[in-house]
Backbone as numpy.savetxt, mean C-alpha at the origin, in Angstrom:
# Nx Ny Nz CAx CAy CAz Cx Cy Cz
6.73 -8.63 -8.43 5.87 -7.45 -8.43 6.77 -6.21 -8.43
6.42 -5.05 -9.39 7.52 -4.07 -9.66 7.02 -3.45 -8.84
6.99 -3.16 -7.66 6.05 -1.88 -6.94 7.54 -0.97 -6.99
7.00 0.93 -6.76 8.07 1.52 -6.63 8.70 1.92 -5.30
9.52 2.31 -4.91 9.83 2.27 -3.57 8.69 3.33 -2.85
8.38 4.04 -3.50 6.81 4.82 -2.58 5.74 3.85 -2.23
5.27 2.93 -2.97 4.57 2.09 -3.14 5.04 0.91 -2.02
6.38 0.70 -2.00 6.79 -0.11 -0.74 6.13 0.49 0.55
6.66 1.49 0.81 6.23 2.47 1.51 4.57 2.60 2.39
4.28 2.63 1.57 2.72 3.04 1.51 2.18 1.10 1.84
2.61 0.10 1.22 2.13 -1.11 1.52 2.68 -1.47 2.70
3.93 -1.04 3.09 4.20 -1.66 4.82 3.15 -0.44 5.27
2.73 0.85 5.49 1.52 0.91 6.20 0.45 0.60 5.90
-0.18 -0.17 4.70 -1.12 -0.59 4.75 -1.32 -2.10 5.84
-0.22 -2.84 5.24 0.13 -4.03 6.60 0.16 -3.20 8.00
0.40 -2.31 7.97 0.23 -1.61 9.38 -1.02 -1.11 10.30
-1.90 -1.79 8.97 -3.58 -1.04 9.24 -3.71 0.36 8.82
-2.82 1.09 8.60 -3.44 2.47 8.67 -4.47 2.67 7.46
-5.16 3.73 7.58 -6.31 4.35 6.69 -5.36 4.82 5.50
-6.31 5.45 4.25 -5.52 5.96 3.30 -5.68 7.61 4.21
-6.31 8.35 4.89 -6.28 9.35 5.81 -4.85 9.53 6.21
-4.44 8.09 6.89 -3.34 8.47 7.88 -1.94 8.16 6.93
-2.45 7.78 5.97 -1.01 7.55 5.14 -1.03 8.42 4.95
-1.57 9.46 3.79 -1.41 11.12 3.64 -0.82 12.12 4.52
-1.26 11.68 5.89 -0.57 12.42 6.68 0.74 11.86 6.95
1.02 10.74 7.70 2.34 9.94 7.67 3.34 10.68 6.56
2.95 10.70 5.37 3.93 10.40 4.14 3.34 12.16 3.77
2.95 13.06 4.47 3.44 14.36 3.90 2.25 14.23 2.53
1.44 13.99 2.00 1.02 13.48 0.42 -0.90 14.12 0.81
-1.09 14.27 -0.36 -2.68 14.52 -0.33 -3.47 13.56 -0.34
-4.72 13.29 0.12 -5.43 11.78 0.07 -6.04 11.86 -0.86
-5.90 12.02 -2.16 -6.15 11.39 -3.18 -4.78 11.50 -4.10
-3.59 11.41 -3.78 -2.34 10.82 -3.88 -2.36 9.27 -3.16
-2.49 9.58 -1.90 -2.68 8.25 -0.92 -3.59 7.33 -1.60
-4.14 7.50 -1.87 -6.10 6.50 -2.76 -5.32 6.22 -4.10
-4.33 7.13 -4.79 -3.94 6.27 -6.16 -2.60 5.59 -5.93
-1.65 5.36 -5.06 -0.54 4.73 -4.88 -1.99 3.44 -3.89
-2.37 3.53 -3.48 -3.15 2.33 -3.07 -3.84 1.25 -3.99
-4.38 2.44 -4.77 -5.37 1.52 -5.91 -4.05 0.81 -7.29
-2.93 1.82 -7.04 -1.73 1.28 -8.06 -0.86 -0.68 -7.21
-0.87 -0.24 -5.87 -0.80 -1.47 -5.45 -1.61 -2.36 -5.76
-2.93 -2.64 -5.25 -3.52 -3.23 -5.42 -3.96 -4.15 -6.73
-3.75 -2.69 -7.87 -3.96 -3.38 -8.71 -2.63 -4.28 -9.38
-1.49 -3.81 -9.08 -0.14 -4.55 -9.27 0.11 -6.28 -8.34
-0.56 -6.34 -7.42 -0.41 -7.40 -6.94 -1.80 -8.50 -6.80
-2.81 -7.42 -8.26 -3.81 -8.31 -8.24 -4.63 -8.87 -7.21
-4.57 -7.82 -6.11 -5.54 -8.16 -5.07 -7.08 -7.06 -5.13
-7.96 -8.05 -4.68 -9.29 -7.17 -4.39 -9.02 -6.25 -3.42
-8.56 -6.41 -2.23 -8.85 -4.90 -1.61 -7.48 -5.12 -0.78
-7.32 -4.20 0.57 -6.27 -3.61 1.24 -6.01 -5.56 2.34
-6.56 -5.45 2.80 -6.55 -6.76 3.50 -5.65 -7.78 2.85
-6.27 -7.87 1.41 -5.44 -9.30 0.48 -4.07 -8.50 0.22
-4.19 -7.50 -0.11 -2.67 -7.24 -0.37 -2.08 -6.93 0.72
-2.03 -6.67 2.11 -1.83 -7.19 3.37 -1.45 -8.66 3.65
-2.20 -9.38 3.38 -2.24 -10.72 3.36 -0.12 -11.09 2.31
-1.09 -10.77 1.31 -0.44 -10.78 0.12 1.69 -10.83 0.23
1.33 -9.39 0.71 2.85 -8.44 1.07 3.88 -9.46 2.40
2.60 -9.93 3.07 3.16 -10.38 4.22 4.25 -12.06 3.85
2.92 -12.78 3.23 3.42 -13.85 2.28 3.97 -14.17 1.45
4.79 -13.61 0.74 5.50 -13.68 -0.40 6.66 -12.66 0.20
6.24 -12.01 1.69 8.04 -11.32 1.80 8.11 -10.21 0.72
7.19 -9.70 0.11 7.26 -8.34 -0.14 8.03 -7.05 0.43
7.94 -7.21 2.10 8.31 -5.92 2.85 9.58 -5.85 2.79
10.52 -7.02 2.98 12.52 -6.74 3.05 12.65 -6.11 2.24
């Protein structure tokens, strides 16, 4: 999975639970910056929603 290193970023806090709210804030970014590096994950690792690619990231060792 090519994610970019923002996109790393943004998926260890999604494994972290946070909202796309608190990523925006976390990461300095507007929330609908936050909502398209989310929906760009998601759709890169072919998951339905934040959970599976949670799931996903965790299992395959995505985060190192």
């Amino acid at each position: 999975h090519k994610l970019t290193d923002r996109e790393h970023v943004v998926l260890t806090l999604i494994v972290e639970g946070l909202s796309n709210l608190q990523i925006a804030r976390d990461l300095g970014i507007s929330l609908s910056t936050a909502r398209f590096h989310v929906s760009t994950i998601l759709s890169k690792l072919g998951a339905a929603n934040r959970a599976e690619a949670a799931a996903l990231a965790v299992r395959i060792d995505l985060l190192s």
